[in-house]
Coordinates of C-alpha atoms (C1' of nucleotides) in Angstrom, one line a residue:
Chain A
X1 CA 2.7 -21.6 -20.5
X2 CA 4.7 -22.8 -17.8
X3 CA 4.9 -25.2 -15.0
X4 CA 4.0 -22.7 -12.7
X5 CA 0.4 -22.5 -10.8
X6 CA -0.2 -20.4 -7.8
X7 CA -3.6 -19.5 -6.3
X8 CA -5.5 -16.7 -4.1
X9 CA -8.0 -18.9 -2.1
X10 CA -10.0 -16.0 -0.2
X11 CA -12.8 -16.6 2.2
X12 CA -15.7 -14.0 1.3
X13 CA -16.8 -12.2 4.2
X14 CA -17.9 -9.0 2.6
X15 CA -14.8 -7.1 2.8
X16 CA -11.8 -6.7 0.4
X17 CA -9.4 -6.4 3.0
X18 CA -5.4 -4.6 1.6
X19 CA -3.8 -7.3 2.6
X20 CA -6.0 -10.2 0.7
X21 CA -5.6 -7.8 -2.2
X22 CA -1.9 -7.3 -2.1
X23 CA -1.7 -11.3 -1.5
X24 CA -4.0 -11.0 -4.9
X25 CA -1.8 -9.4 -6.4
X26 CA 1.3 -10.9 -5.8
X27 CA -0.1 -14.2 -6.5
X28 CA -1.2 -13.0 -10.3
X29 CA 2.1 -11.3 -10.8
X30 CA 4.4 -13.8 -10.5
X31 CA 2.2 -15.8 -12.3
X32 CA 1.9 -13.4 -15.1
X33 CA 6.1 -12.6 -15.1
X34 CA 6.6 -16.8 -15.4
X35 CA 4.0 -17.3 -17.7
X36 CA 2.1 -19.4 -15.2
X37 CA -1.1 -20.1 -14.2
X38 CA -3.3 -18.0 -11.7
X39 CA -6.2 -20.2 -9.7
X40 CA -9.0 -18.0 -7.8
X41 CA -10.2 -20.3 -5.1
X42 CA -13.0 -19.7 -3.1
X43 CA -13.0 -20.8 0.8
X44 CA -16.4 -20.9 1.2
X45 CA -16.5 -23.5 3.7
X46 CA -18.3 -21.4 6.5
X47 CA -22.1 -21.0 4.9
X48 CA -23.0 -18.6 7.3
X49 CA -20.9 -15.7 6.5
X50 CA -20.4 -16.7 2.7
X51 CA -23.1 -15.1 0.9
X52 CA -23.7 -14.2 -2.9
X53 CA -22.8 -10.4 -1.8
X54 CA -19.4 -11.2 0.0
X55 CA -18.1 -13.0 -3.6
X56 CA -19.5 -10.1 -5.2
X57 CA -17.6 -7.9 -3.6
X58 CA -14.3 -9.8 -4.2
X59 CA -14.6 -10.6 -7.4
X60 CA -15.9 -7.3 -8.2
X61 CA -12.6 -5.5 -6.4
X62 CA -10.4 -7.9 -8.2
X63 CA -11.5 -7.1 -11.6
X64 CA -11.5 -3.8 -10.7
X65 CA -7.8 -4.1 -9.9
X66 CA -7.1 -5.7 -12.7
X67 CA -6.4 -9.3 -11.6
X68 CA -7.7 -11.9 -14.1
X69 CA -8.0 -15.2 -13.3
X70 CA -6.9 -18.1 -15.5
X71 CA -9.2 -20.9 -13.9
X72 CA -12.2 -20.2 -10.8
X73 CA -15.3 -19.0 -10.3
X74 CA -17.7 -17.5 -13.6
X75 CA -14.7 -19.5 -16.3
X76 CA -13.8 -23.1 -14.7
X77 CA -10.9 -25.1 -15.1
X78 CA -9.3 -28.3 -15.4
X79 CA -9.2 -28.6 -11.8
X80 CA -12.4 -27.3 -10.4
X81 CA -14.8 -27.1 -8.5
X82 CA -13.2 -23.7 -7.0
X83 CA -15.5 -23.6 -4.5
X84 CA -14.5 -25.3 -1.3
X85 CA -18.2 -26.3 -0.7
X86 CA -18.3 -28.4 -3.7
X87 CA -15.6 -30.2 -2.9
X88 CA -16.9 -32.1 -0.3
X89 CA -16.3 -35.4 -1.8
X90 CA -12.6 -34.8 -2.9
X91 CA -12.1 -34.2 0.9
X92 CA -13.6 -37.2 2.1
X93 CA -11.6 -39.2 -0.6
X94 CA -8.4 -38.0 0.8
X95 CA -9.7 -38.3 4.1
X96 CA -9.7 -42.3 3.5
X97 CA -6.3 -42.3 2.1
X98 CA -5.3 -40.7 5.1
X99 CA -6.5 -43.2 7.5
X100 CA -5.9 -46.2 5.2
X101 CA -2.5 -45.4 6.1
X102 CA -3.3 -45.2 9.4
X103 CA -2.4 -41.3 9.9
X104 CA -6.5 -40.3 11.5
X105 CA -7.9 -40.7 14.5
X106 CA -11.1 -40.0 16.7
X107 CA -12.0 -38.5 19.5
X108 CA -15.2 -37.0 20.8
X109 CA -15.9 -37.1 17.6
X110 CA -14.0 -34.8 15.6
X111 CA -10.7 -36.7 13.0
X112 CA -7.3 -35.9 14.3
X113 CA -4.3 -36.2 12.2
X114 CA -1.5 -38.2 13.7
X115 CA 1.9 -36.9 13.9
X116 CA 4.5 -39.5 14.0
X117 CA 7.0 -39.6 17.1
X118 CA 7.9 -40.1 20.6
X119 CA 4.6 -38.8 22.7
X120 CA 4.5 -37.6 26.4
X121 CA 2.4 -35.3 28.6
X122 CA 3.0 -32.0 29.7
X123 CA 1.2 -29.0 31.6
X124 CA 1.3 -26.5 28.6
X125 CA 0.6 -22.6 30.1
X126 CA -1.1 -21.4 27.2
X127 CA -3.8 -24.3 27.8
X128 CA -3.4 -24.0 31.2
X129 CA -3.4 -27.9 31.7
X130 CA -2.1 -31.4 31.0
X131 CA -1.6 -32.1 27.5
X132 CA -0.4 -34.6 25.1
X133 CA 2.8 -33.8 22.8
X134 CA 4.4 -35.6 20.1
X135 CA 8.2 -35.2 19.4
X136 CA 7.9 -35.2 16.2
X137 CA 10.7 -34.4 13.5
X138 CA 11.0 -30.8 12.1
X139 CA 9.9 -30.2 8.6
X140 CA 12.1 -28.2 6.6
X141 CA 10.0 -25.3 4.9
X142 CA 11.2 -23.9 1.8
X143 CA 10.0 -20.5 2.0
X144 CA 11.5 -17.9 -1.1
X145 CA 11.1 -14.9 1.4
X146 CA 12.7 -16.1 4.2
X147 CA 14.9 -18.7 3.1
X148 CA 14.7 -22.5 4.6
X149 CA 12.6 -22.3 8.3
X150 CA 12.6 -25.5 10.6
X151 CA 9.5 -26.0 12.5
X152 CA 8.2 -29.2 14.3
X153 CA 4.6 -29.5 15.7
X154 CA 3.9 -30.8 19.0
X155 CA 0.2 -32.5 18.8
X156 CA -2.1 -34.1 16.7
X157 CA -4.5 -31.6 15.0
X158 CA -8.1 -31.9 14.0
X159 CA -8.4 -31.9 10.4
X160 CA -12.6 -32.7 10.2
X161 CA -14.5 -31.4 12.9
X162 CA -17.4 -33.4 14.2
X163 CA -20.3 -31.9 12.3
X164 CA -18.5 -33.2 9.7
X165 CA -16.7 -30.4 8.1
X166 CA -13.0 -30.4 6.9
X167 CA -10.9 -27.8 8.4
X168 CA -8.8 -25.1 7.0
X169 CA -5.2 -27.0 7.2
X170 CA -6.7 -30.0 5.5
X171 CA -8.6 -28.6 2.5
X172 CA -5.9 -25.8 2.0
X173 CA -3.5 -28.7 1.5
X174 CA -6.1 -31.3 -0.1
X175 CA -7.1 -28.5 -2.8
X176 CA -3.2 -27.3 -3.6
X177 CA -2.3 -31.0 -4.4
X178 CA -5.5 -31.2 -6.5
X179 CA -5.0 -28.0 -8.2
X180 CA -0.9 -28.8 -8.6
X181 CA -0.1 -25.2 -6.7
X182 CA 3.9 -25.0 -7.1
X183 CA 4.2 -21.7 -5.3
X184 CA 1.7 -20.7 -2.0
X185 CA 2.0 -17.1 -1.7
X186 CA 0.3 -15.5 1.2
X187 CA 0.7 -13.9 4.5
X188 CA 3.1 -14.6 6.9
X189 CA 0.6 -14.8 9.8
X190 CA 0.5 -18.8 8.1
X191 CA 3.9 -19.6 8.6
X192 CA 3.7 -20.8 11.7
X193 CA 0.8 -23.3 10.1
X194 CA 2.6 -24.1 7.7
X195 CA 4.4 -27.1 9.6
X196 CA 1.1 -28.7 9.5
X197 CA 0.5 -28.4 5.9
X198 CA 4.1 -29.5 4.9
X199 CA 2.8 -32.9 7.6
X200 CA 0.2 -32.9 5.6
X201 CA 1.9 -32.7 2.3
X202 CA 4.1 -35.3 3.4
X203 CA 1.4 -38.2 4.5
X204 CA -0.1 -37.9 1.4
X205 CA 3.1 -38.7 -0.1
X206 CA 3.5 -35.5 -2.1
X207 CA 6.0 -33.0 -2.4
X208 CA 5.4 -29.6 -0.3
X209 CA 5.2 -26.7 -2.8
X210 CA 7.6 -23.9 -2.6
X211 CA 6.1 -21.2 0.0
X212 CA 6.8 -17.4 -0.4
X213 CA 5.1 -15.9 3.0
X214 CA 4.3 -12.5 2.5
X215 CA 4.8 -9.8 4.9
X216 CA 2.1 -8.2 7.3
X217 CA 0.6 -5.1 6.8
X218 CA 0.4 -3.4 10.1
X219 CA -1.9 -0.4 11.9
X220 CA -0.6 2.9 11.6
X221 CA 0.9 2.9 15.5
X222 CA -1.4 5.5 16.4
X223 CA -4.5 3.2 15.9
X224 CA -3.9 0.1 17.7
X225 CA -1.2 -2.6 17.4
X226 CA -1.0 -5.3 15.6
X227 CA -2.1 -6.0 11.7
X228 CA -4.3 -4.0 9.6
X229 CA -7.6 -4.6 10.1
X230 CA -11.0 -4.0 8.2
X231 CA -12.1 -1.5 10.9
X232 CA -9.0 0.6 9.7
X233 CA -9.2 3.7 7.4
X234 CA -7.9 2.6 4.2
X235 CA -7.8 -0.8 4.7
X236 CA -10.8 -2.1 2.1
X237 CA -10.4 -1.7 -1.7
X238 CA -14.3 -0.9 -1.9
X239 CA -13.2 2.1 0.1
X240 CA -11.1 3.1 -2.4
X241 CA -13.4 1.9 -5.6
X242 CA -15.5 4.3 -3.7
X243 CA -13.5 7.3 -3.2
X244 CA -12.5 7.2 -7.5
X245 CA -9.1 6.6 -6.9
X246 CA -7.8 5.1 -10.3
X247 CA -7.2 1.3 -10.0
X248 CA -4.0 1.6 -11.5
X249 CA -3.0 3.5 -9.0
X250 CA -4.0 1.5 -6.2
X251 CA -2.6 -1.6 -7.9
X252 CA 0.8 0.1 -8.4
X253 CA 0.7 1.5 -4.7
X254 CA -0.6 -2.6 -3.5
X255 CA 2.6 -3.6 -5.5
X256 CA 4.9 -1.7 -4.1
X257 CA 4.1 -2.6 -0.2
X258 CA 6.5 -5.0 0.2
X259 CA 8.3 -5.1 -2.9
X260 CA 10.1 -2.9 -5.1
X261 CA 11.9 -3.2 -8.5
X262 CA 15.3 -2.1 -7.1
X263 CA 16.7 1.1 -7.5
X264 CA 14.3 4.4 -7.7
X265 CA 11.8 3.1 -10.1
X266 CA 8.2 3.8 -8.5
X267 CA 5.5 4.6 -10.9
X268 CA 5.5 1.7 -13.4
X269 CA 2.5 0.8 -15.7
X270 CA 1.7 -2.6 -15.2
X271 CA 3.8 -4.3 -18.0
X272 CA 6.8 -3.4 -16.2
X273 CA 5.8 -4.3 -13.0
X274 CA 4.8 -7.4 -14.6
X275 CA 8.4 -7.6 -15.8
X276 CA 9.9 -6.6 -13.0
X277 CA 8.1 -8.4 -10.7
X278 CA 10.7 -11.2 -8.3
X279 CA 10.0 -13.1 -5.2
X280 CA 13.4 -12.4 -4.2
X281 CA 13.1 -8.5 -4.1
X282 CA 10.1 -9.0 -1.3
X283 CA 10.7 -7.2 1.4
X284 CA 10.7 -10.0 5.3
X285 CA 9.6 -6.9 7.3
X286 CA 6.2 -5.5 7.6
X287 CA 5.0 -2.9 6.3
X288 CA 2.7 -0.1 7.3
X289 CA 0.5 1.3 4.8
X290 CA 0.8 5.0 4.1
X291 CA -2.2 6.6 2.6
X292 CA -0.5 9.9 1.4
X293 CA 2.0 7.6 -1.0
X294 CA -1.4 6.2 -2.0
X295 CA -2.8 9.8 -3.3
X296 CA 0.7 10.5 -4.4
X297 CA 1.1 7.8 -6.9
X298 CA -3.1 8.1 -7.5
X299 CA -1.9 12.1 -8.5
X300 CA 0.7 10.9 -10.7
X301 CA -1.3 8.8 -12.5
X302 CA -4.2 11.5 -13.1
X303 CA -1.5 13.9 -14.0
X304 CA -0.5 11.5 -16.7
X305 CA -3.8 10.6 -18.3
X306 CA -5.2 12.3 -21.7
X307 CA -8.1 14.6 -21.2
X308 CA -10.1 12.4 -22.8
X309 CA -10.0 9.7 -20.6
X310 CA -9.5 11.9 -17.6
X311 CA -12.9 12.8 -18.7
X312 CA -13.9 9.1 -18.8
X313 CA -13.2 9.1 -15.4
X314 CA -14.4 12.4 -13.9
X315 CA -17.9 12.1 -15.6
X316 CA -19.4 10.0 -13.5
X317 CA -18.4 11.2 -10.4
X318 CA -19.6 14.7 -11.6
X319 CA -23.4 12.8 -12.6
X320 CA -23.0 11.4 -9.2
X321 CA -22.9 14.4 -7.6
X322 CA -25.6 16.0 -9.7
X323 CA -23.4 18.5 -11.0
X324 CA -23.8 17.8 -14.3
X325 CA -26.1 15.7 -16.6
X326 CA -25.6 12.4 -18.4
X327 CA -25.7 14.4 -21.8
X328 CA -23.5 17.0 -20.6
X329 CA -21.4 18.6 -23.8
X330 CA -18.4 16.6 -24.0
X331 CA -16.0 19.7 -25.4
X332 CA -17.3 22.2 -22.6
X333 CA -16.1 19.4 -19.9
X334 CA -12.8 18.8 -21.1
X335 CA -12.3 22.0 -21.6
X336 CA -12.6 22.6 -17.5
X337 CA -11.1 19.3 -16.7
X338 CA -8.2 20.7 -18.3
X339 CA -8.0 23.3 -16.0
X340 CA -8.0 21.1 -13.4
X341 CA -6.5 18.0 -13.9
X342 CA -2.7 18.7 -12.9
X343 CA -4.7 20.6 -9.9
X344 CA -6.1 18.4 -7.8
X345 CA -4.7 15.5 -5.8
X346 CA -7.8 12.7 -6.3
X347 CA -10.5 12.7 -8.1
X348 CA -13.0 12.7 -5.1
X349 CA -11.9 16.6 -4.7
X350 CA -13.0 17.2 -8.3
X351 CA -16.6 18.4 -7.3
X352 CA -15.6 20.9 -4.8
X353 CA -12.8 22.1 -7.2
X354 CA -15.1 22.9 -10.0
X355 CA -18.4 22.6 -9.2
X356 CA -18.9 26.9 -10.2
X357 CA -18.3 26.0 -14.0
X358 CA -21.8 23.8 -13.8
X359 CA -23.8 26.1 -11.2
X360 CA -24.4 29.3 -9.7
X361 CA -25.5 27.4 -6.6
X362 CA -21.9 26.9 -5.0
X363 CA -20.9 26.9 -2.3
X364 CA -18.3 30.9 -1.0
X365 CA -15.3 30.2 1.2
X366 CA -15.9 32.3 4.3
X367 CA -12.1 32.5 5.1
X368 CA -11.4 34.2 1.6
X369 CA -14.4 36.1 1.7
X370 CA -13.1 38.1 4.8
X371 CA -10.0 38.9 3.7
X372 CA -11.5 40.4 0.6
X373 CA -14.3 42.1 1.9
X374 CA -12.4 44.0 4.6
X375 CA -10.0 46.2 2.0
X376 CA -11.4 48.6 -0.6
X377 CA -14.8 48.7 -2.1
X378 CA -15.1 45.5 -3.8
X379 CA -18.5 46.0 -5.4
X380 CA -17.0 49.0 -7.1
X381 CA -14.1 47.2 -8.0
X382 CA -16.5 44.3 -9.4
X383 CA -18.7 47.2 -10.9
X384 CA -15.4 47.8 -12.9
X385 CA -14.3 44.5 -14.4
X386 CA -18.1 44.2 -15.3
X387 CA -17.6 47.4 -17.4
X388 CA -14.6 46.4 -18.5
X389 CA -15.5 43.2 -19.9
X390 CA -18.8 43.9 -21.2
X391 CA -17.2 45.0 -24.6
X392 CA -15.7 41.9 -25.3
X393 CA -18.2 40.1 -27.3
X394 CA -19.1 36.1 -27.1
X395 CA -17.4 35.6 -30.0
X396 CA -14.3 36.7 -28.5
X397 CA -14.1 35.8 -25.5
X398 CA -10.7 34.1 -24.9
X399 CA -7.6 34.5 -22.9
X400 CA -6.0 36.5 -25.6
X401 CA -9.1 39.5 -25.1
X402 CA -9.5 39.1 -21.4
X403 CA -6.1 40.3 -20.8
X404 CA -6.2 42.9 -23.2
X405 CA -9.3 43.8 -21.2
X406 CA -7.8 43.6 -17.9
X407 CA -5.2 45.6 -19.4
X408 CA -7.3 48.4 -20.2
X409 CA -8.4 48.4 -17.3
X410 CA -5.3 49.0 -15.4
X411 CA -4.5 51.7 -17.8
X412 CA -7.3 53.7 -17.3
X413 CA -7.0 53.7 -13.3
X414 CA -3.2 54.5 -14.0
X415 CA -2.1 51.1 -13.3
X416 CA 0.3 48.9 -14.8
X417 CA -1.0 45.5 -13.9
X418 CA -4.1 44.3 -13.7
X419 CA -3.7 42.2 -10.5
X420 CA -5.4 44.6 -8.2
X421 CA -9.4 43.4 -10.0
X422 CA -8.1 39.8 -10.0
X423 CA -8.7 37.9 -6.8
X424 CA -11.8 39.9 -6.2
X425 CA -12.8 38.8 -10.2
X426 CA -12.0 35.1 -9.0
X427 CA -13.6 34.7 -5.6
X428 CA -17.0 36.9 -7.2
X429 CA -17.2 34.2 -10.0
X430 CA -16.1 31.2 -8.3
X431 CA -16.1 31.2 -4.7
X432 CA -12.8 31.1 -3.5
X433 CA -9.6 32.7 -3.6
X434 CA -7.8 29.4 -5.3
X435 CA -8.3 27.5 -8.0
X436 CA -7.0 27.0 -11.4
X437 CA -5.2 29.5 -13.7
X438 CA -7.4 32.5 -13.6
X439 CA -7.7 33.9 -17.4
X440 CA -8.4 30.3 -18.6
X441 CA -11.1 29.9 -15.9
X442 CA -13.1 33.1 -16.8
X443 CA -12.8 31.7 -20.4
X444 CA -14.1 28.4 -19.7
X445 CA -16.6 30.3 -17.5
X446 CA -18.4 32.1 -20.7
X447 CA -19.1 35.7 -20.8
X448 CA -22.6 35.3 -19.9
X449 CA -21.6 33.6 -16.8
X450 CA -18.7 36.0 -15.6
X451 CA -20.8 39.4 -16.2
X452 CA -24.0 37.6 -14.2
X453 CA -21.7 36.7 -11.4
X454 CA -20.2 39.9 -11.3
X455 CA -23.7 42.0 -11.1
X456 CA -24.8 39.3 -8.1
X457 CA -21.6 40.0 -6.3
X458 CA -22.3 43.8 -6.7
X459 CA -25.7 43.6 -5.8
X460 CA -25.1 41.3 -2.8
X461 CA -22.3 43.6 -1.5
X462 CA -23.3 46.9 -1.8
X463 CA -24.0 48.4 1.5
Chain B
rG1 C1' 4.7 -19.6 28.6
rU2 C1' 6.5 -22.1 24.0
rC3 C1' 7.7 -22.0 18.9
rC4 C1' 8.4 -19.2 14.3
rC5 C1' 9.4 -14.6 11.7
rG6 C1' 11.2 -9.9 11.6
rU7 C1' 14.1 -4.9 12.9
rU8 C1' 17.8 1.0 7.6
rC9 C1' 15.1 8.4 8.0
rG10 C1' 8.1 9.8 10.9
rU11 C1' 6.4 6.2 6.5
rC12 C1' 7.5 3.1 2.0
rU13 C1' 12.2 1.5 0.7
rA14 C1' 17.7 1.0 -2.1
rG15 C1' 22.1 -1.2 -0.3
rC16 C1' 22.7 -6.9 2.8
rC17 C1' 22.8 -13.2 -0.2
rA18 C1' 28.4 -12.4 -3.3
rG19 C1' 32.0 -7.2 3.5
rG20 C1' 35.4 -2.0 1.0
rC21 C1' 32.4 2.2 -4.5
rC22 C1' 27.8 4.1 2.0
rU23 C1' 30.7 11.0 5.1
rA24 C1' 23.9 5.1 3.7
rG25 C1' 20.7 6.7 -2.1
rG26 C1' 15.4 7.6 -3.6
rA27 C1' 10.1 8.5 -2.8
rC28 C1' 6.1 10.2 0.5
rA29 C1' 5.2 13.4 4.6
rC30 C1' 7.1 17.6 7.1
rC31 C1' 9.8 22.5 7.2
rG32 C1' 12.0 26.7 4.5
rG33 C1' 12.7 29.4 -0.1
rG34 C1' 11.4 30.4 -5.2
rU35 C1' 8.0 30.7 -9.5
rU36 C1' 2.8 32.4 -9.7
rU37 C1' -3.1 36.5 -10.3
rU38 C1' -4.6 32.5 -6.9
rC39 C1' -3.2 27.5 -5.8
rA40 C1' -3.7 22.0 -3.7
rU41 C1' 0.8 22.1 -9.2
rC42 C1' 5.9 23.0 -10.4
rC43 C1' 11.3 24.1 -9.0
rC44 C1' 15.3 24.5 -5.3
rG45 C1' 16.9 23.6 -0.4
rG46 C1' 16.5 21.4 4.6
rC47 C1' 15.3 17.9 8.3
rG48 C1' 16.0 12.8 8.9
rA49 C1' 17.9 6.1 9.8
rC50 C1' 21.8 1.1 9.8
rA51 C1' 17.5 -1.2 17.5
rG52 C1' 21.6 -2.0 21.4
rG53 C1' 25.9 -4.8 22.8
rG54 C1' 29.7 -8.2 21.7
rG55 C1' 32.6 -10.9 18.1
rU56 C1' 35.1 -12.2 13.1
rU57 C1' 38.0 -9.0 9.8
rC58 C1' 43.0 -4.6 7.5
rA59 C1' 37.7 -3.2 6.7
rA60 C1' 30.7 -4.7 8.8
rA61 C1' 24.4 -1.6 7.4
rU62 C1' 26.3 -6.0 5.1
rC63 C1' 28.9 -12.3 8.3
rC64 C1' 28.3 -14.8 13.6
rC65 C1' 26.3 -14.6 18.7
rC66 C1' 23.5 -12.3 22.6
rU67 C1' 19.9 -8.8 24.3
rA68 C1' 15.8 -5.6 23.5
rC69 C1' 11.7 -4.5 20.8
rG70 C1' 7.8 -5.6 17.1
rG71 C1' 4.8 -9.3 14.8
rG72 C1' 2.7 -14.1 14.1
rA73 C1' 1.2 -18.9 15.6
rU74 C1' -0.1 -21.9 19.5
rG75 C1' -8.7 -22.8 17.6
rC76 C1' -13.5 -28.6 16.2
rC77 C1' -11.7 -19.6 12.6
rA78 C1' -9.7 -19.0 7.9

RNA sequence: GUCCCGUUCGUCUAGCCAGGCCUAGGACACCGGGUUUUCAUCCCGGCGACAGGGGUUCAAAUCCCCUACGGGAUGCCA
């Protein structure tokens, strides 16, 4: 184990937003590539919005993802409590030190931190009146990202409101001295703030830790300006919890927003990303997130899986759309999966795909149901494969027979090829004019199943 | 307004720190073609970028400056 201890300190608000997740993330992998230590803190310093449900919902999308965490909530630690509201009295403890050294002060109420310096007045715009300034010295922020940024603040800041309550700045640095955070990793929209914590750093006498500030993830243009927000498609990792995308996917996606490996390495399983993983190769600009990589890499990765635990996967979203039943025959599944697991982009399209191997009640394509209906006679045509394939017996019925079948068939109408019976074969048994490879399909189908399909397309066509 | 950060194909990015190997590479998307019974797969091809201007240099996507644009901060929100 080494030195190194970073932290993801969330505030709960019932959303799992991309951007806390990617900060997540990159918190936990460079942690896990130094052989550090990973700290889940909880801001849960405004009651109101912190509920049970809105931790659930964090800590829930962060298992999902993958992201253990080393000390926090449900496990402990050395260092605890990791919830901000039970830290009240750590606060108010280094709120003495602070104004034992004479760095507090207050007004209407509220404790202000003192900067040290020269002050004035000026008529500031933004406030749109006289104000006090300080002229205080720079502090010198090592940042990993960015390199070394020099920012000075300009006035005195409240760091415990006057209800009582700490603010932000002042736990966020209180708790990362307590916790003995070496690296803050997180967004750059707190760079800015982060003068105030290195002030802050410094009157307590302590070392600032080394910051890495994260690029924004930013609305697609067409939306709106500015950063991602929770109103945005695809921005919430419920949404895609929801939606069955595989979390490995998503987490290799997350981890490539901003960073990359070097060179043209993209779909990585998480050991190597682990590996591979540098501050250094993070990328200053923001980033916009594109949902098509998303289903890409999510493709990739469902591609890759054994049909097994493809059907791990698929199962319940199959029960969960009432397709099939909990005690559904395991063999007879995999066998369709098969047929559609290199098909199919994401596993929320699975149902539509395949939905005609579990029911008669599916839904026809009208679009492929007009172009077949308007050439030839397609119940004689369906009439025919019946026929034809009525001599193949259960016990028989494979890929190997089919064709011979279908060959027959073309024989006997003085045909070569059999293709002329196929897409009208396909779209009576299934539907639609796509789908997976057709002899394989009729055999996971069953005989009983084609022939019925067949007479109910005859019957429901014939003038 | 002020301060801070950023800017390579439509998007994610490689290259930049250590200038020449860059007529700028890959991936996604898009377009075209092929394979195929169908197809959302697969294969091949195409489109497509160093924000602009100055400088330094034999040589700049790479270093410096300016401008523009984008983002963030400027809260008794986090």
């Amino acid at each position: 184990m080494s030195e190194v201890r970073v932290r993801f300190a969330p505030s709960p608000t019932g959303f799992f937003h991309i951007g806390s997740a990617r900060t997540a993330l990159f918190n936990w992998l460079y942690a896990r590539h130094m052989d550090g230590t990973f700290v889940l803190r909880v801001e849960d310093t405004d009651a109101a919005r912190n509920t049970a449900e809105a931790l659930d919902v964090l800590l829930k999308g962060m298992r999902w993802l993958g992201i253990d965490w080393d000390e926090g909530p449900e496990i402990g630690g050395d260092y605890g409590p990791y919830f901000q509201s039970q830290r009240g009295d750590i606060y108010r403890e280094y709120l003495a030190r602070l104004e034992t050294v004479g760095r507090t002060y207050e007004q209407e109420g509220a404790v202000y931190f003192r900067l040290e310096g020269e002050r004035y007045t000026e008529f500031d715009t933004y406030h749109d009146k006289e104000v006090e300034k300080v002229r205080a010295e720079p502090v010198e922020i090592e940042d990993a990202i960015r390199g070394k940024v020099v920012r000075a603040e300009s006035r005195d800041f409240v760091i415990f409101r006057s209800d009582g309550s700490p603010t932000f700045h002042f736990v966020n640095v209180v708790d990362d001295i307590c916790m003995k955070i070496t690296h803050v990793i997180r967004g750059e929209d707190h760079l800015s703030n982060t003068s105030k914590h290195v002030e802050l750093f410094h009157a307590f006498g302590v070392e600032a830790p080394v910051f890495a500030h994260l690029p924004l993830i930013l609305k697609d243009p067409k939306t709106g300006k500015g950063k991602m927000s929770k109103r945005d498609r695809g921005s919430l990792i419920e949404e895609y919890q929801e939606r069955h995308f595989l979390s490995g996917a998503v987490r290799n996606a997350l981890a490539l927003l901003g960073w990359n490996p070097g060179g043209d390495r993209e779909i990585m399983d998480i050991g190597d990303i682990i590996e591979a993983f540098d501050i250094r190769d993070i990328q200053k600009g923001a980033a916009r997130f594109d949902e098509a990589k998303m289903s890409h890499i999510n493709f990739q990765y469902l591609k890759a899986l054994p049909v097994e635990t493809y059907s791990w996967f698929a199962r319940p979203v199959l029960t969960g759309e009432g397709l099939i039943g909990e005690d559904h025959d395991e063999d007879h599944l995999q066998r369709v999966l098969a047929l559609c697991q290199d098909k199919i982009t994401s596993l929320e399209e699975l149902p539509a795909f395949c939905a005609y191997f579990f029911t008669d009640d599916y839904e026809e394509n009208e679009k492929a149901a007009k172009k077949l209906l308007k050439k030839g006679n397609p119940p004689e045509l369906a009439a025919q494969v019946r026929v034809a394939l009525a001599d193949t017996p259960e016990a028989s019925w494979d890929v190997a027979s089919l064709e011979e079948a279908f060959g027959a068939l073309a024989r006997q109408h003085g045909e070569e090829k059999p293709f002329r019976w196929w897409p009208l074969t396909r779209f009576a048994v299934s539907g639609t004019s796509s789908g997976p490879d057709f002899l394989p399909m009729l055999e996971a189908l069953g005989r009983d199943t084609v022939l019925r399909r067949l007479q109910r397309f005859e019957v429901a066509h014939s003038a």
